[in-house]
PDB file of C-alpha atoms in Angstrom:
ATOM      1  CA  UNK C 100       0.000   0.000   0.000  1.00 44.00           C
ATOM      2  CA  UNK C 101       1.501   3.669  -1.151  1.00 56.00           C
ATOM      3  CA  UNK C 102       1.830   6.240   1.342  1.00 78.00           C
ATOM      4  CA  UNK C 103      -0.549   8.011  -1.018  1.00 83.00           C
ATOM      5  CA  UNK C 104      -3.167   5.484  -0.170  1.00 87.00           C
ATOM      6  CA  UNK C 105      -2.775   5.361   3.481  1.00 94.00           C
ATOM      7  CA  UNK C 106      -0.726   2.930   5.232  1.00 97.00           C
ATOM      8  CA  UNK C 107      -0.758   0.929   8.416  1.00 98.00           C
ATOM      9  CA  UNK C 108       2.381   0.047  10.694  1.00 98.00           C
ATOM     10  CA  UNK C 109       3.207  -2.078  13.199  1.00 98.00           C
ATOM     11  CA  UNK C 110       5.975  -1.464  15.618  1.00 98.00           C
ATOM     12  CA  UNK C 111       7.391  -3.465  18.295  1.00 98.00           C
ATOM     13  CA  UNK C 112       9.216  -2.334  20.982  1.00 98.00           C
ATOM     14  CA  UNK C 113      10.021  -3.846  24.526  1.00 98.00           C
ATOM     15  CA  UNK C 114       7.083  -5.742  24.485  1.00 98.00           C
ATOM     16  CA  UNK C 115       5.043  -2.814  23.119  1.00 98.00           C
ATOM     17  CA  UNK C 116       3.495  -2.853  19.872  1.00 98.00           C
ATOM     18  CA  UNK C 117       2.400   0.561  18.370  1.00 98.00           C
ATOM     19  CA  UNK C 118      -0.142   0.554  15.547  1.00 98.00           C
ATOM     20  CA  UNK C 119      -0.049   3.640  13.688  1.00 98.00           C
ATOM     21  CA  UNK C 120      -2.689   4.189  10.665  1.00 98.00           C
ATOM     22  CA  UNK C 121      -2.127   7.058   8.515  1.00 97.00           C
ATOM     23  CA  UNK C 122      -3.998   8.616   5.471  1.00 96.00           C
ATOM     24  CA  UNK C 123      -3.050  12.125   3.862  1.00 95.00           C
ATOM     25  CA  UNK C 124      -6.575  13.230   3.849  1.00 94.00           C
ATOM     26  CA  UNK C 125      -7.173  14.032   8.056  1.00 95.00           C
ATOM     27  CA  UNK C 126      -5.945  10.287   8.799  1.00 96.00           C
ATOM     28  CA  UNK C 127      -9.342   9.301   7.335  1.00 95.00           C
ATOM     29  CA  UNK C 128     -10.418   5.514   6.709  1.00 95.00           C
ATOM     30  CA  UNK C 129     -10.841   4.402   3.062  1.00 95.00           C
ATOM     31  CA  UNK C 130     -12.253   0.420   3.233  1.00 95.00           C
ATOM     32  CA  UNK C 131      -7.999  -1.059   2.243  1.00 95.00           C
ATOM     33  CA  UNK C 132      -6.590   0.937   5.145  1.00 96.00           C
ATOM     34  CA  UNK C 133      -9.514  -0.587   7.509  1.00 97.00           C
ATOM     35  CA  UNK C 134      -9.164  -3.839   6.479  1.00 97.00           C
ATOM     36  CA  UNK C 135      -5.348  -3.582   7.090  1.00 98.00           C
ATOM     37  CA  UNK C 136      -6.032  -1.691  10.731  1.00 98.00           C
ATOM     38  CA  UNK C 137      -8.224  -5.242  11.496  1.00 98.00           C
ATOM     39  CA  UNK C 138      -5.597  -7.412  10.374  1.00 98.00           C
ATOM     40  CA  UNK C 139      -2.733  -6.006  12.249  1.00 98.00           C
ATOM     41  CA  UNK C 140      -4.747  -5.522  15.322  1.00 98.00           C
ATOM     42  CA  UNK C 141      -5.236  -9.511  14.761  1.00 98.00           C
ATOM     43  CA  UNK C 142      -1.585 -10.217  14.651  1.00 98.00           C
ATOM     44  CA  UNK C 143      -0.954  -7.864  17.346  1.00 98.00           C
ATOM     45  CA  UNK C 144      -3.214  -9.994  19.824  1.00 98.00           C
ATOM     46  CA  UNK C 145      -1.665 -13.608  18.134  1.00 98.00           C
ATOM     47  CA  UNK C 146       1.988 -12.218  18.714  1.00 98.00           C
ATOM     48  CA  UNK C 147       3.651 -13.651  21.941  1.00 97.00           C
ATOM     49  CA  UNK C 148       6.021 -10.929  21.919  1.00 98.00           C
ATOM     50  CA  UNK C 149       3.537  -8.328  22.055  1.00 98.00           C
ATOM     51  CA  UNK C 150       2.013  -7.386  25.716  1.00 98.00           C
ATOM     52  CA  UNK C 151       0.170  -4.697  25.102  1.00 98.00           C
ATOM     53  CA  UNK C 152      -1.191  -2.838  21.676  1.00 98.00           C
ATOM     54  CA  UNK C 153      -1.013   1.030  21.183  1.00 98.00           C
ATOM     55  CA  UNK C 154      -2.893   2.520  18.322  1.00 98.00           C
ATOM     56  CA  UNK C 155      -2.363   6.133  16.922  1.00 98.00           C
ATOM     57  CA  UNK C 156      -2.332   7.956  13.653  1.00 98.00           C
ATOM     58  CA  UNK C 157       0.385   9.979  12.327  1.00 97.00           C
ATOM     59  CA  UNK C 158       1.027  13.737  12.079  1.00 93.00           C
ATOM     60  CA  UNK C 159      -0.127  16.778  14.260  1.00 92.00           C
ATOM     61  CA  UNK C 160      -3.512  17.379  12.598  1.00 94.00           C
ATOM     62  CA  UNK C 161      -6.437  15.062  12.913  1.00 97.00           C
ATOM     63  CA  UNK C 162      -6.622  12.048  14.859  1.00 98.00           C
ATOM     64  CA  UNK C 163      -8.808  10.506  11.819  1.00 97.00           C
ATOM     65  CA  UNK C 164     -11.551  12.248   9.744  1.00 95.00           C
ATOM     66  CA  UNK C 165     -13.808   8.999   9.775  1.00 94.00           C
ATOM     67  CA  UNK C 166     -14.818   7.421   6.765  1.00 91.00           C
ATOM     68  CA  UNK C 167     -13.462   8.252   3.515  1.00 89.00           C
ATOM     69  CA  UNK C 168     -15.779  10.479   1.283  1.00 86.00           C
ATOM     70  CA  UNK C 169     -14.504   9.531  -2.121  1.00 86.00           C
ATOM     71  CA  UNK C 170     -15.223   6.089  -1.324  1.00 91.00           C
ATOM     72  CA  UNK C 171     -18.905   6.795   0.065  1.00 89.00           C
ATOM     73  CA  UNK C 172     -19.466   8.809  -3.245  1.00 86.00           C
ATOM     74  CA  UNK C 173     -18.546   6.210  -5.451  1.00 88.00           C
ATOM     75  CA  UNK C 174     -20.785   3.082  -4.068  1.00 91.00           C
ATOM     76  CA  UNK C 175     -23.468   2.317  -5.944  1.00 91.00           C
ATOM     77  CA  UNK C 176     -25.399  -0.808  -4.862  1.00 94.00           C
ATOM     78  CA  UNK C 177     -26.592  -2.503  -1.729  1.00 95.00           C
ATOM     79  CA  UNK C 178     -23.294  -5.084  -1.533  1.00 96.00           C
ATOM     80  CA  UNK C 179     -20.591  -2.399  -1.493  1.00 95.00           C
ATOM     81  CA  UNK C 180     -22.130  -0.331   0.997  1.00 94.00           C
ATOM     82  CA  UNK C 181     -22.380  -3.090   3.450  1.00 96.00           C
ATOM     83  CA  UNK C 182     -18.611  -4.358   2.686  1.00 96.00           C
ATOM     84  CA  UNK C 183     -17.332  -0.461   2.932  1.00 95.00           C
ATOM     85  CA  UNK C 184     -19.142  -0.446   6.254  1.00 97.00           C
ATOM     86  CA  UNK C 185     -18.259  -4.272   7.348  1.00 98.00           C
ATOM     87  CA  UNK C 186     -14.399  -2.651   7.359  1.00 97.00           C
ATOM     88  CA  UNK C 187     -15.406  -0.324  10.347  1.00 97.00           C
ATOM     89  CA  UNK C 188     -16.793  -3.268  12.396  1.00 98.00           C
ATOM     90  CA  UNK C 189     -13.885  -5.702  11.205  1.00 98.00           C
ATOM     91  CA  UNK C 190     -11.894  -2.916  13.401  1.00 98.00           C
ATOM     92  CA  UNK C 191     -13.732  -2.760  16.344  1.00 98.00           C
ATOM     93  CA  UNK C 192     -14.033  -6.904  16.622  1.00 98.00           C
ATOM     94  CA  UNK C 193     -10.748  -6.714  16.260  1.00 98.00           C
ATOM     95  CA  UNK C 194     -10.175  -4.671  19.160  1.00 98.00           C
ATOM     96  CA  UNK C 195     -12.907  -6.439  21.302  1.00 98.00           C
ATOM     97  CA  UNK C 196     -11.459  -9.785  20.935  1.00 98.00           C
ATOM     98  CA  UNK C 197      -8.281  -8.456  20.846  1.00 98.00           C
ATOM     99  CA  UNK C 198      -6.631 -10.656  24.026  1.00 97.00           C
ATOM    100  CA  UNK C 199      -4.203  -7.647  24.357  1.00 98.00           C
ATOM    101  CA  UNK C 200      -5.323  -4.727  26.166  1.00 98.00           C
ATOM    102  CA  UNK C 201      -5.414  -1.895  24.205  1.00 98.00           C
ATOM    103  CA  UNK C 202      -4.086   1.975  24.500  1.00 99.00           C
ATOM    104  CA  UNK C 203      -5.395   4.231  22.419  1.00 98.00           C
ATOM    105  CA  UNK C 204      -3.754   7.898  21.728  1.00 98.00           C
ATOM    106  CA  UNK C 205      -5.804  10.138  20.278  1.00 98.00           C
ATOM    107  CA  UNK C 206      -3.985  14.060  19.452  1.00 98.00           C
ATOM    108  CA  UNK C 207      -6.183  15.905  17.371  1.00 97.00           C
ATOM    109  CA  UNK C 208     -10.004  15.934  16.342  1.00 98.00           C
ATOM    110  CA  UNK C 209     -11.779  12.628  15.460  1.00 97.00           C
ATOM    111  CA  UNK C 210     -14.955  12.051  13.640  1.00 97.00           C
ATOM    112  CA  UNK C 211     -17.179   9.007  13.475  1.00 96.00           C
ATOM    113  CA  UNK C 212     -15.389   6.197  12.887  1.00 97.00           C
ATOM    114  CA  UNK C 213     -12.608   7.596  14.645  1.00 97.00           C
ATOM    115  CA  UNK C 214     -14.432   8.118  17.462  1.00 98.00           C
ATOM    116  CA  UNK C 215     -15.506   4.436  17.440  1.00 98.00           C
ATOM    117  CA  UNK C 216     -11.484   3.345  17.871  1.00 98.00           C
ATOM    118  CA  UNK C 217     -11.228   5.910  20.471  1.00 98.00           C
ATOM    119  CA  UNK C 218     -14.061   4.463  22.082  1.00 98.00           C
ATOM    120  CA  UNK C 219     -12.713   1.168  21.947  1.00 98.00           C
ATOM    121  CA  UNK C 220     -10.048   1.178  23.033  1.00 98.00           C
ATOM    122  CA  UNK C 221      -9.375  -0.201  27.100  1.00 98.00           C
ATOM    123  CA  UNK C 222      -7.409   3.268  28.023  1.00 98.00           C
ATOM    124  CA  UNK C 223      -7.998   6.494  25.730  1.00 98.00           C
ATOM    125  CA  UNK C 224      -5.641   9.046  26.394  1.00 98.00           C
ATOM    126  CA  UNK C 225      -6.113  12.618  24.769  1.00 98.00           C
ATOM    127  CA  UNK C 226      -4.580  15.946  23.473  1.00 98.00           C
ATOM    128  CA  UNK C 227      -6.911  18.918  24.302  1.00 98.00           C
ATOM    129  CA  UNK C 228      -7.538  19.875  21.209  1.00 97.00           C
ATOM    130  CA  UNK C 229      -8.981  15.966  20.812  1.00 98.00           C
ATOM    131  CA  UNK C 230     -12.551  17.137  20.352  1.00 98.00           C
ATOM    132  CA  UNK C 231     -15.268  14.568  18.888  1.00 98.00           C
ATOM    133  CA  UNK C 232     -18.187  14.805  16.704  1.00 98.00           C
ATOM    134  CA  UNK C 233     -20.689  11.750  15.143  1.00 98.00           C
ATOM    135  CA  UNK C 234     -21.707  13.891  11.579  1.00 94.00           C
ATOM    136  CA  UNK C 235     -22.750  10.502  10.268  1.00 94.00           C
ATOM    137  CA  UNK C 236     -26.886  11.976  10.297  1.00 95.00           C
ATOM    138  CA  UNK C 237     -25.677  14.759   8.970  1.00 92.00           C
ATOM    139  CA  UNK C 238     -24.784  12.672   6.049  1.00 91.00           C
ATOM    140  CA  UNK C 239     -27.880  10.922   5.929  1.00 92.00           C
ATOM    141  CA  UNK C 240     -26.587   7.950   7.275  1.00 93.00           C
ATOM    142  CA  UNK C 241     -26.367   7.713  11.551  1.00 95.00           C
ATOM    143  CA  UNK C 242     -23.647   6.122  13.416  1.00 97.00           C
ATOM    144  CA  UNK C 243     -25.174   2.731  13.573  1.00 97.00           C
ATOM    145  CA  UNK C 244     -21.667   0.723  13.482  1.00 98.00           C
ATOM    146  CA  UNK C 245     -19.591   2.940  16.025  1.00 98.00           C
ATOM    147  CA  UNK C 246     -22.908   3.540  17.869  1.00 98.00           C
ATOM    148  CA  UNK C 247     -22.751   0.105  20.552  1.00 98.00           C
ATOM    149  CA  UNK C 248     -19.195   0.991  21.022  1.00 98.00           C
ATOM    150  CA  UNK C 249     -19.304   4.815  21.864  1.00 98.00           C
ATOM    151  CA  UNK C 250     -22.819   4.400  23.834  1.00 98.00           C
ATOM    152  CA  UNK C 251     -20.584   1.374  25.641  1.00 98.00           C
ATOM    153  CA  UNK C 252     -18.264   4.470  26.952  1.00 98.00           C
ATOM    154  CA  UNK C 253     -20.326   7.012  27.438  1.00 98.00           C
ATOM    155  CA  UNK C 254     -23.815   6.026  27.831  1.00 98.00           C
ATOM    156  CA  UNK C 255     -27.291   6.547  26.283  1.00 98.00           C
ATOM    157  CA  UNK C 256     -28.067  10.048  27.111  1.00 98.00           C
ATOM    158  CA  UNK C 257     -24.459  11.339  25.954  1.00 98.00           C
ATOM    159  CA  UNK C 258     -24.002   8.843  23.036  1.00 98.00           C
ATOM    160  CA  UNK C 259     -27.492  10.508  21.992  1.00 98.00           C
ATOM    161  CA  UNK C 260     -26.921  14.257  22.188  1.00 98.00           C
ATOM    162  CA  UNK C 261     -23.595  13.203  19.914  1.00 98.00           C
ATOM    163  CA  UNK C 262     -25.057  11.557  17.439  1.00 98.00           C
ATOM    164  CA  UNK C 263     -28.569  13.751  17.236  1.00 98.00           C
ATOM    165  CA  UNK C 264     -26.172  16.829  17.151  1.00 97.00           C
ATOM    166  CA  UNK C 265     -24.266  15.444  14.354  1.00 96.00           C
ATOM    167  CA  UNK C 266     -22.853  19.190  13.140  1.00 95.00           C
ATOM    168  CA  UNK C 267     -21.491  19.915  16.806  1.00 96.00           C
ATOM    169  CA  UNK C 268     -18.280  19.225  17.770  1.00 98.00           C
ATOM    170  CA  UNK C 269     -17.713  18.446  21.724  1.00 98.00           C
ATOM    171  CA  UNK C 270     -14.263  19.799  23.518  1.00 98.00           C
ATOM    172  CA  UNK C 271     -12.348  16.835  25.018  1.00 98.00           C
ATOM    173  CA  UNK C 272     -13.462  17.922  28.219  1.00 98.00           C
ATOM    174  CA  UNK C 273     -16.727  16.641  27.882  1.00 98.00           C
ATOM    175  CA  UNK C 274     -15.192  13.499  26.594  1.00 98.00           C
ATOM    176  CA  UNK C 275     -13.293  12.904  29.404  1.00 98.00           C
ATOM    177  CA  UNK C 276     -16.328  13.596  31.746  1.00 98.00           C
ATOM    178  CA  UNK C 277     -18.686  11.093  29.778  1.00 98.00           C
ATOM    179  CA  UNK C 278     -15.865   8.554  29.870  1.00 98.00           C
ATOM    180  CA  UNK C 279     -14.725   8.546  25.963  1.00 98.00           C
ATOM    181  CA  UNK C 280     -11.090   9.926  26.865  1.00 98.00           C
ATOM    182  CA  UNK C 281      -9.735   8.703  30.594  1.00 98.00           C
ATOM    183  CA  UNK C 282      -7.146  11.730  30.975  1.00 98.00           C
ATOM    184  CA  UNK C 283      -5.984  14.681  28.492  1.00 98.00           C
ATOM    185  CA  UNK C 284      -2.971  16.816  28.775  1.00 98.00           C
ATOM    186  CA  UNK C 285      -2.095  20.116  27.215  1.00 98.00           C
ATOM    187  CA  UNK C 286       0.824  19.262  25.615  1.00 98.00           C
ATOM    188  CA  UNK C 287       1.668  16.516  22.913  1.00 97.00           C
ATOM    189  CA  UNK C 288       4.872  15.772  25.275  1.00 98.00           C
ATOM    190  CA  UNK C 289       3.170  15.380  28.295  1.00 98.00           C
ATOM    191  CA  UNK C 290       0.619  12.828  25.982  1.00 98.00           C
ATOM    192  CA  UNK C 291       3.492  10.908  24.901  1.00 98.00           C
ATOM    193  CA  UNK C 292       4.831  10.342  28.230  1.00 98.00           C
ATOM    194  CA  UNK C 293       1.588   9.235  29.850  1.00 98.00           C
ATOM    195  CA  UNK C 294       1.303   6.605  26.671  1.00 98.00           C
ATOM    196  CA  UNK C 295       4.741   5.563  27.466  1.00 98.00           C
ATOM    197  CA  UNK C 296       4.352   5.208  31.147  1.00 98.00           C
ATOM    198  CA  UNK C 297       1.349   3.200  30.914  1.00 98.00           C
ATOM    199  CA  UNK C 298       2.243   0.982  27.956  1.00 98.00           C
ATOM    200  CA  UNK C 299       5.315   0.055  29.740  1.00 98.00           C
ATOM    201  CA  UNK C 300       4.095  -0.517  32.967  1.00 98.00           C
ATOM    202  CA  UNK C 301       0.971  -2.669  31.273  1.00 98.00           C
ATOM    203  CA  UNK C 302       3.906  -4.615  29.534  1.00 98.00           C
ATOM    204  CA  UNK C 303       5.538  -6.014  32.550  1.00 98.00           C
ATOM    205  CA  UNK C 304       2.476  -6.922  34.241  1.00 98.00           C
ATOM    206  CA  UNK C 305       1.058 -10.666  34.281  1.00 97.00           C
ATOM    207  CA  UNK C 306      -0.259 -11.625  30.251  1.00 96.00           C
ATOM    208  CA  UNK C 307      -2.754 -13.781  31.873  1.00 97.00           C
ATOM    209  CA  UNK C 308      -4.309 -11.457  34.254  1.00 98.00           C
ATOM    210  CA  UNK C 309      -4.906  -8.868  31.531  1.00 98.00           C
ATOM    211  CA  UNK C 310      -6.160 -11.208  29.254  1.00 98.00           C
ATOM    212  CA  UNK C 311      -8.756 -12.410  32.054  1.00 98.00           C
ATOM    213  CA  UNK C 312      -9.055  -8.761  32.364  1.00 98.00           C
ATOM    214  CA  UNK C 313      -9.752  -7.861  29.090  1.00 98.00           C
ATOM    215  CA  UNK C 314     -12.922 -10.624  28.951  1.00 97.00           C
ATOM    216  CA  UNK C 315     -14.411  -8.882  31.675  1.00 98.00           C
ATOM    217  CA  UNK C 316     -14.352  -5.468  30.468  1.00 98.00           C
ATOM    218  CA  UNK C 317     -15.941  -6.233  27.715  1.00 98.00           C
ATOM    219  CA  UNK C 318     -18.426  -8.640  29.152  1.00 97.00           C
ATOM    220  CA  UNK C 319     -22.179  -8.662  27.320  1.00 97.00           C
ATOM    221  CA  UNK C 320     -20.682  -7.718  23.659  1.00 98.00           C
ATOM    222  CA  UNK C 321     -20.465 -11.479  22.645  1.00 97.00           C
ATOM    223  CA  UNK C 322     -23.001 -10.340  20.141  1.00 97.00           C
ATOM    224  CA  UNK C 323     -21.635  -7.708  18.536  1.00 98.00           C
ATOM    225  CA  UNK C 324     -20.235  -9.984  15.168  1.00 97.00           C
ATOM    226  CA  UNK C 325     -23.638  -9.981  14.159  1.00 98.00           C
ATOM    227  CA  UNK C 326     -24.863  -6.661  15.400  1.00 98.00           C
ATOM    228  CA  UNK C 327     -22.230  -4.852  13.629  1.00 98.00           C
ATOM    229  CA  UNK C 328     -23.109  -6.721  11.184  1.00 98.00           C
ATOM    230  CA  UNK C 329     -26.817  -5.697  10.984  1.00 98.00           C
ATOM    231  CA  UNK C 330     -25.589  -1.755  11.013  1.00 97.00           C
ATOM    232  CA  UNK C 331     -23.479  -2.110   8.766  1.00 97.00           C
ATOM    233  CA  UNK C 332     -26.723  -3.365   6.782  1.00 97.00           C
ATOM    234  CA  UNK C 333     -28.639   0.046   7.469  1.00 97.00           C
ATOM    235  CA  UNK C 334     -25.459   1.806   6.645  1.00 95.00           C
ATOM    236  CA  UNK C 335     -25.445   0.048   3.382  1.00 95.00           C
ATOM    237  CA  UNK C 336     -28.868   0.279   2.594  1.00 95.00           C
ATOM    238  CA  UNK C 337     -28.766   4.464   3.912  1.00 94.00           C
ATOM    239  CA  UNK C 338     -25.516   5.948   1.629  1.00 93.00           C
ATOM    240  CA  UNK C 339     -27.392   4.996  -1.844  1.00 92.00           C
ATOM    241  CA  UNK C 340     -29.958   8.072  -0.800  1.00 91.00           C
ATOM    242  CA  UNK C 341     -29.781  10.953  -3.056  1.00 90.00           C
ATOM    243  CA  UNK C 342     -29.611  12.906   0.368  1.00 91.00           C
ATOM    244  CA  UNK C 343     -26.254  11.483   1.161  1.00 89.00           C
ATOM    245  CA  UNK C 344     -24.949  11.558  -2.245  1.00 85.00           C
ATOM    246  CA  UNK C 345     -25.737  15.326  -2.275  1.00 88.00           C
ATOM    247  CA  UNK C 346     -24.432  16.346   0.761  1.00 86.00           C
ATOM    248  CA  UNK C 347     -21.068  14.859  -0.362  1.00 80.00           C
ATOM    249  CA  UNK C 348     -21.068  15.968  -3.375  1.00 81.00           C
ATOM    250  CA  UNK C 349     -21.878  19.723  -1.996  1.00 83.00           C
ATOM    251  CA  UNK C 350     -19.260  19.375   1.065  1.00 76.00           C
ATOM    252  CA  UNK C 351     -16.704  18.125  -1.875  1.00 71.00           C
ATOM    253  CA  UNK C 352     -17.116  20.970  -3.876  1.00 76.00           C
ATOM    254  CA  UNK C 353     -16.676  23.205  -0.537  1.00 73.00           C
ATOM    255  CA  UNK C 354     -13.622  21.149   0.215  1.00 62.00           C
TER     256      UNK C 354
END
């Protein structure tokens, strides 16, 4: 995969592995570079060398601009609107059944599906200027994929007021007070350290334990294969609509 395409990396480092995703257009998530983010998480959890996963994206702007707009644009049937959306829930399985526990740095805004990674992962740390937004009903679509793994972290009431306000973006404060982010610094340093100091700590500690760990955080989503599944259907089924097919086209030509 070019670096003009996106690219996914894995890293491994005293028992650390870092997963960084990157995309030239706001770290955004075309369906290859999903697929790929899946995968590696995969191999992360198989590898015995590998205590505990970190996932980031590259670069000082975005954390990731969600899904990828030229790719929405350009489906045109039932089938490849479920498989572009079957990428986003390929990640977050991934991460779920991921035996690893997982760190998640997030530095800059994140949108939809973005938000879903942040969401999943078992310790979210934040920049900021990390604030969040589900625009997917802006779109004409709704965050039906991320949605069981954002309202997981921060609840009905606040996973509702974020995806009913899809044009509104929320300050990382209020993502750190509805659970989404666990702590946020001011300054990328102090982010990087914090990362650092947990990773490694989390990398000497007993395999085992967090793996038993891990099964009980996420306790009651033994479902989700086949409820991501089923939004990714609606998803599917919503971005053939003229409505989203004109907003894109419109926020393109703004773009």
């Amino acid at each position: 995969m070019s670096e003009q395409n996106g690219a996914v990396n894995l890293t491994i480092k005293n028992n650390i592995g870092t997963i960084e995703f990157y995309h030239p257009k706001g770290n955004s998530l075309p369906g290859a570079i999903l697929r790929k983010l899946a995968k590696t998480i995969t191999e992360a959890g198989e590898n015995d060398e590998i205590k505990v996963v970190v996932i980031k994206s590259r670069g000082e702007g975005a954390f990731c601009a969600g899904a990828s707009f030229d790719e929405l644009i350009a489906i045109e049937d039932y089938d490849t609107g479920k498989e572009f959306f079957m990428g986003f829930a390929l990640v977050l399985n991934a991460m779920r059944t991921c035996p690893k526990l997982i760190i998640v740095r997030v530095h800059g805004k994140t949108v939809g599906g973005g938000v879903g990674i942040a969401s999943a992962g078992d310790y979210t740390f934040a920049h900021q200027s990390a604030s969040v937004k589900l625009s997917e009903l802006a779109l004409g679509i709704g965050p039906f994929v991320v949605g069981p793994a954002v309202e997981r972290k921060v609840g009905t009431s606040a996973f509702s007021a974020m995806a009913v306000d899809a044009t509104n973006w929320y300050d990382s404060e209020f993502a750190k007070e509805k659970g989404l982010f666990n702590k946020v610094f001011k300054t990328t340093e102090e982010l990087d350290n914090a990362v650092s100091e947990l990773a490694g700590q989390l990398a000497k500690s007993s395999p085992e334990a967090m793996r038993d760990l891990k099964a009980v955080l996420w306790k009651g989503t033994e479902d989700w294969d086949l409820l991501l599944e089923q939004r990714a259907e609606i998803s599917g089924r919503l971005v053939l609509s003229d409505f989203t097919k004109n907003f894109i086209k419109k926020f393109k030509s703004k773009s």
